[in-house]
Coordinates of C-alpha atoms in Angstrom, one line a residue:
M1 CA 60.9 12.4 96.4
I2 CA 64.8 11.4 96.8
N3 CA 65.8 10.2 100.2
I4 CA 69.5 9.8 100.8
Q5 CA 70.7 8.3 104.0
N6 CA 74.3 7.7 105.5
L7 CA 75.5 7.6 101.9
S8 CA 79.3 6.8 101.4
K9 CA 81.5 6.4 98.3
K10 CA 85.3 6.0 98.2
Y11 CA 87.7 5.8 95.4
D12 CA 90.6 3.4 96.4
K13 CA 90.8 4.1 100.1
N14 CA 89.7 7.8 100.0
Y15 CA 86.0 8.7 100.8
V16 CA 84.7 11.3 98.6
L17 CA 81.2 11.1 100.3
S18 CA 80.9 10.0 104.0
N19 CA 77.5 9.4 105.9
L20 CA 75.8 12.1 103.7
N21 CA 72.2 12.7 104.4
C22 CA 69.9 14.6 102.2
T23 CA 66.2 15.0 101.1
I24 CA 65.1 16.4 97.7
K25 CA 61.4 17.2 97.5
D26 CA 59.2 16.9 94.5
N27 CA 58.7 19.6 92.1
C28 CA 61.5 21.9 93.2
I29 CA 64.9 23.2 91.8
Y30 CA 67.4 22.0 94.3
G31 CA 70.9 23.7 94.0
L32 CA 73.9 21.8 95.3
V33 CA 76.9 24.0 95.9
G34 CA 80.4 23.2 96.7
A35 CA 84.1 23.6 95.7
N36 CA 85.5 21.7 92.9
G37 CA 86.5 18.1 94.3
A38 CA 83.7 18.4 97.0
G39 CA 81.8 15.3 95.6
K40 CA 79.0 16.9 93.7
S41 CA 79.5 14.9 90.5
T42 CA 79.9 11.7 92.4
L43 CA 76.6 12.3 94.2
L44 CA 74.7 12.9 90.9
R45 CA 76.3 9.7 89.5
L46 CA 75.2 7.7 92.6
I47 CA 71.6 9.1 92.5
N48 CA 71.3 8.2 88.8
G49 CA 72.6 4.7 89.3
I50 CA 75.8 5.2 87.4
L51 CA 77.8 4.3 90.4
T52 CA 77.1 2.1 93.4
P53 CA 77.6 3.3 96.9
D54 CA 80.0 1.8 99.5
G55 CA 77.4 2.5 102.2
G56 CA 74.0 3.9 102.9
S57 CA 71.0 4.2 100.6
I58 CA 69.5 6.3 97.8
V59 CA 65.7 5.8 97.2
V60 CA 64.0 7.6 94.4
D61 CA 60.1 7.5 95.2
G62 CA 60.7 4.2 97.1
E63 CA 62.9 2.6 94.5
I64 CA 66.6 2.2 93.9
A65 CA 67.8 3.4 90.5
F66 CA 70.7 1.2 90.1
D67 CA 70.1 -1.5 87.5
N68 CA 66.4 -0.5 87.4
A69 CA 65.4 0.5 83.8
E70 CA 62.0 1.7 84.9
V71 CA 63.4 4.1 87.4
K72 CA 66.0 5.3 84.9
Q73 CA 63.2 6.2 82.5
R74 CA 62.4 8.9 85.1
L75 CA 65.9 10.2 85.3
V76 CA 68.1 12.2 83.1
F77 CA 71.8 13.4 83.8
V78 CA 73.9 16.0 82.1
P79 CA 77.4 15.5 83.3
D80 CA 80.1 18.2 83.7
D81 CA 82.3 16.3 81.3
L82 CA 80.1 16.3 78.1
F83 CA 80.3 13.4 75.6
F84 CA 78.8 13.4 72.1
Y85 CA 79.5 10.9 69.2
S86 CA 82.0 12.6 67.0
N87 CA 80.0 12.6 63.7
Y88 CA 76.5 13.3 65.5
T89 CA 74.5 16.5 64.7
L90 CA 72.2 17.9 67.2
L91 CA 69.4 16.1 65.4
D92 CA 71.2 12.8 65.6
T93 CA 71.7 13.4 69.3
A94 CA 68.1 14.0 69.8
L95 CA 67.1 11.0 67.9
F96 CA 69.5 9.0 70.2
Y97 CA 67.7 10.4 73.3
Q98 CA 64.4 9.7 71.7
S99 CA 65.3 6.0 71.4
L100 CA 66.0 5.9 75.1
Y101 CA 63.1 7.9 76.6
N102 CA 59.5 7.1 75.8
N103 CA 58.2 10.7 76.5
F104 CA 60.8 12.6 74.4
D105 CA 59.3 15.6 72.7
M106 CA 61.1 16.2 69.4
D107 CA 58.9 19.2 68.6
Y108 CA 59.8 20.9 71.7
L109 CA 63.6 20.1 71.2
K110 CA 63.5 21.7 67.9
Q111 CA 61.6 24.6 69.4
L112 CA 64.3 25.1 72.0
A113 CA 67.0 24.7 69.4
N114 CA 65.5 27.5 67.4
L115 CA 65.3 29.7 70.4
L116 CA 68.9 29.3 71.0
H117 CA 70.0 29.5 67.4
L118 CA 71.4 26.0 67.4
D119 CA 71.7 24.3 64.0
L120 CA 70.0 20.9 64.1
N121 CA 71.9 19.6 61.2
K122 CA 75.5 20.8 62.2
K123 CA 77.9 18.4 63.9
I124 CA 78.1 19.1 67.7
S125 CA 81.9 18.8 67.4
T126 CA 82.1 22.0 65.6
F127 CA 80.1 23.8 68.3
S128 CA 81.8 26.0 70.9
K129 CA 82.0 24.8 74.6
G130 CA 78.9 26.8 75.6
M131 CA 76.7 25.6 72.6
K132 CA 77.7 22.0 73.3
R133 CA 76.4 22.6 76.9
Q134 CA 73.2 24.0 75.6
C135 CA 72.8 21.0 73.2
A136 CA 73.1 18.6 76.1
L137 CA 70.6 20.7 78.4
I138 CA 67.9 20.9 75.8
C139 CA 68.1 17.3 74.8
A140 CA 67.8 16.3 78.6
I141 CA 64.9 18.7 79.0
A142 CA 63.0 17.3 75.9
T143 CA 63.0 13.9 77.6
N144 CA 60.3 15.1 80.0
A145 CA 61.9 13.0 82.7
D146 CA 60.5 13.4 86.2
Y147 CA 63.9 14.1 87.7
M148 CA 66.7 16.1 85.8
F149 CA 70.2 16.4 87.2
F150 CA 72.6 19.1 85.6
D151 CA 76.3 19.1 86.7
E152 CA 77.8 22.6 86.5
T153 CA 74.8 23.6 84.6
F154 CA 76.0 27.0 83.0
D155 CA 79.7 26.1 82.5
G156 CA 80.9 28.1 79.3
I157 CA 77.5 29.7 78.8
D158 CA 77.5 33.4 78.2
P159 CA 75.2 35.6 80.7
V160 CA 72.6 36.3 78.1
I161 CA 71.9 32.6 77.0
R162 CA 72.4 31.7 80.9
N163 CA 69.2 33.7 81.7
V164 CA 67.4 32.1 78.8
I165 CA 68.4 28.6 79.9
K166 CA 67.3 29.4 83.5
K167 CA 63.7 30.5 82.1
I168 CA 63.6 27.2 80.2
I169 CA 64.4 25.2 83.3
A170 CA 62.0 27.2 85.6
K171 CA 59.2 26.7 82.9
Q172 CA 60.1 22.9 82.8
M173 CA 59.7 22.7 86.5
E174 CA 56.4 24.6 86.6
D175 CA 54.7 23.1 83.6
K176 CA 55.8 19.5 84.0
K177 CA 56.1 19.3 87.9
T178 CA 59.8 18.3 87.3
T179 CA 62.3 18.0 90.1
I180 CA 65.6 19.6 88.9
V181 CA 68.9 19.1 90.8
M182 CA 71.7 21.6 89.7
T183 CA 75.2 21.8 90.8
S184 CA 77.7 24.6 90.8
H185 CA 80.8 25.9 92.6
N186 CA 79.4 29.4 92.2
L187 CA 76.6 30.4 94.6
R188 CA 75.4 33.3 92.5
E189 CA 74.6 31.1 89.5
L190 CA 72.1 29.4 91.5
E191 CA 70.6 32.1 93.6
D192 CA 67.7 33.4 91.5
I193 CA 66.5 30.0 90.3
C194 CA 66.7 27.4 93.0
D195 CA 64.1 26.8 95.7
N196 CA 66.4 24.9 98.1
L197 CA 70.2 24.9 98.5
G198 CA 72.6 22.4 100.1
L199 CA 76.3 23.1 100.8
L200 CA 78.5 20.2 100.2
Y201 CA 81.8 19.9 102.1
K202 CA 84.3 17.1 102.8
G203 CA 81.8 14.4 101.8
G204 CA 78.7 15.7 103.5
I205 CA 75.8 18.2 103.4
I206 CA 76.8 20.8 106.1
F207 CA 74.0 23.2 105.5
E208 CA 70.7 22.9 103.7
S209 CA 67.8 25.4 103.6
D210 CA 64.8 26.9 101.7
I211 CA 66.0 30.0 100.0
D212 CA 62.9 31.9 100.6
D213 CA 63.1 31.3 104.3
L214 CA 66.8 32.3 104.4
K215 CA 66.3 35.5 102.5
T216 CA 63.1 36.5 104.6
N217 CA 64.7 35.9 108.0
M218 CA 68.2 37.4 107.8
Y219 CA 69.3 41.1 107.9
K220 CA 72.3 43.1 108.1
V221 CA 72.0 46.0 110.7
Q222 CA 74.2 49.1 110.9
I223 CA 73.4 51.0 114.0
S224 CA 74.8 53.8 116.1
L225 CA 73.4 55.0 119.5
K226 CA 73.9 58.3 121.4
K227 CA 75.4 56.4 124.3
D228 CA 78.3 53.9 124.3
F229 CA 77.1 50.4 123.7
S230 CA 78.1 46.7 123.2
E231 CA 76.7 43.5 122.0
K232 CA 75.2 43.0 125.4
D233 CA 72.6 45.8 124.8
F234 CA 71.1 43.6 121.9
N235 CA 70.3 40.5 124.0
D236 CA 66.7 40.7 122.9
L237 CA 68.0 39.9 119.3
D238 CA 69.1 36.5 117.6
I239 CA 72.5 37.8 116.7
L240 CA 74.8 35.8 114.3
S241 CA 77.5 38.3 114.1
F242 CA 78.4 41.5 115.9
K243 CA 81.3 43.9 114.8
K244 CA 81.7 47.4 116.2
V245 CA 84.0 50.0 114.6
G246 CA 84.1 53.3 116.4
S247 CA 80.5 54.3 117.1
V248 CA 79.0 52.1 114.6
A249 CA 78.1 48.5 114.8
T250 CA 77.3 45.9 112.1
I251 CA 75.0 43.1 113.3
I252 CA 73.8 40.2 111.4
I253 CA 70.5 38.9 112.8
N254 CA 68.0 36.2 112.4
D255 CA 64.7 37.8 112.5
E256 CA 61.9 35.0 112.1
D257 CA 59.2 37.0 113.7
Q258 CA 60.1 40.2 112.1
S259 CA 60.1 42.0 115.5
S260 CA 63.8 43.1 115.5
K261 CA 63.4 46.3 113.6
K262 CA 60.9 47.7 116.0
I263 CA 63.1 46.7 119.0
L264 CA 65.9 48.6 117.3
E265 CA 63.9 51.7 116.6
S266 CA 62.7 51.7 120.3
M267 CA 66.4 52.4 121.2
K268 CA 66.2 55.7 119.3
P269 CA 69.4 55.2 117.3
V270 CA 71.4 58.0 115.6
I271 CA 71.8 55.7 112.7
L272 CA 69.8 52.7 111.6
D273 CA 70.2 50.8 108.3
Y274 CA 68.2 47.5 108.1
L275 CA 69.0 45.6 105.0
P276 CA 68.2 42.1 103.8
L277 CA 71.4 40.0 103.1
T278 CA 72.4 38.5 99.7
L279 CA 72.4 34.8 99.6
E280 CA 76.3 34.7 99.7
E281 CA 76.5 36.9 102.7
I282 CA 73.8 34.6 104.3
F283 CA 75.9 31.4 103.7
I284 CA 79.2 33.2 104.8
Y285 CA 77.6 34.0 108.1
E286 CA 75.9 30.6 108.6
M287 CA 79.3 29.0 107.9
E288 CA 81.0 31.1 110.4
A289 CA 78.4 30.3 113.0
L290 CA 79.0 26.6 112.3
G291 CA 82.8 27.0 112.6
Y292 CA 83.6 26.9 108.9
E293 CA 85.5 29.3 106.6
F294 CA 83.4 30.0 103.8
N295 CA 86.0 30.8 101.3
E296 CA 87.5 27.4 101.8
I297 CA 84.3 25.7 101.0
V298 CA 82.9 27.5 97.9

């Protein structure tokens, strides 16, 4: 498990991260969402011991990664700004990773390269942006590290290959009990693969939750009653948003005990639509409830 407490990091006099707190559980896929420049890359570099914090602590299974070779054996990081040696083929790069990681699985690397139609003996410098990203990802996955960190995971990868990569990542987590942390500025990229999501804004995690709980508990209701009505008529519900246009109201509710629909049906509405929210809709309303403008954050 990764425990981060009161983490701060600054460049010159400007703080990129400030008193950030976060817990990443074992054997999960954790999605870190935030706009460009929010500090996602800096956070991953700090966890991996590439940078040192200016305040606070990062503990990986009770140990600090910085200048700790044993801990770093259990961590692998694919940055947003990829680097490959200019004359290296994919096989050369895989051999380099193998020299660093004791549990590197070369057979699995070759299997993944074949699945993605990546030529092992072709120079990576001749590959497209998306293919370079795929090379970096499969080399990292083949390390079998306990913790994998992918920054802007699907950048440049087309939708078809993106789905294949998601399946590879999910299989790694399930088969090897790996903890995977993925960042993106696009919430929809992470919605169908992550177990937990954290929203990074102005140097801190302002919202963090289990995805299944979010999707299970929050609903959009469109309702119309025979009589005139207002928000006060729905005091028995946990309302996050109430908007009425004419005779129809759109209500966002938190329905943890799954009782709200029965309460609404007992009001004998003329119209009643009760729909689960998309993850993006959930974040929008959660951010509004916290006083933030979602479009400014992601």
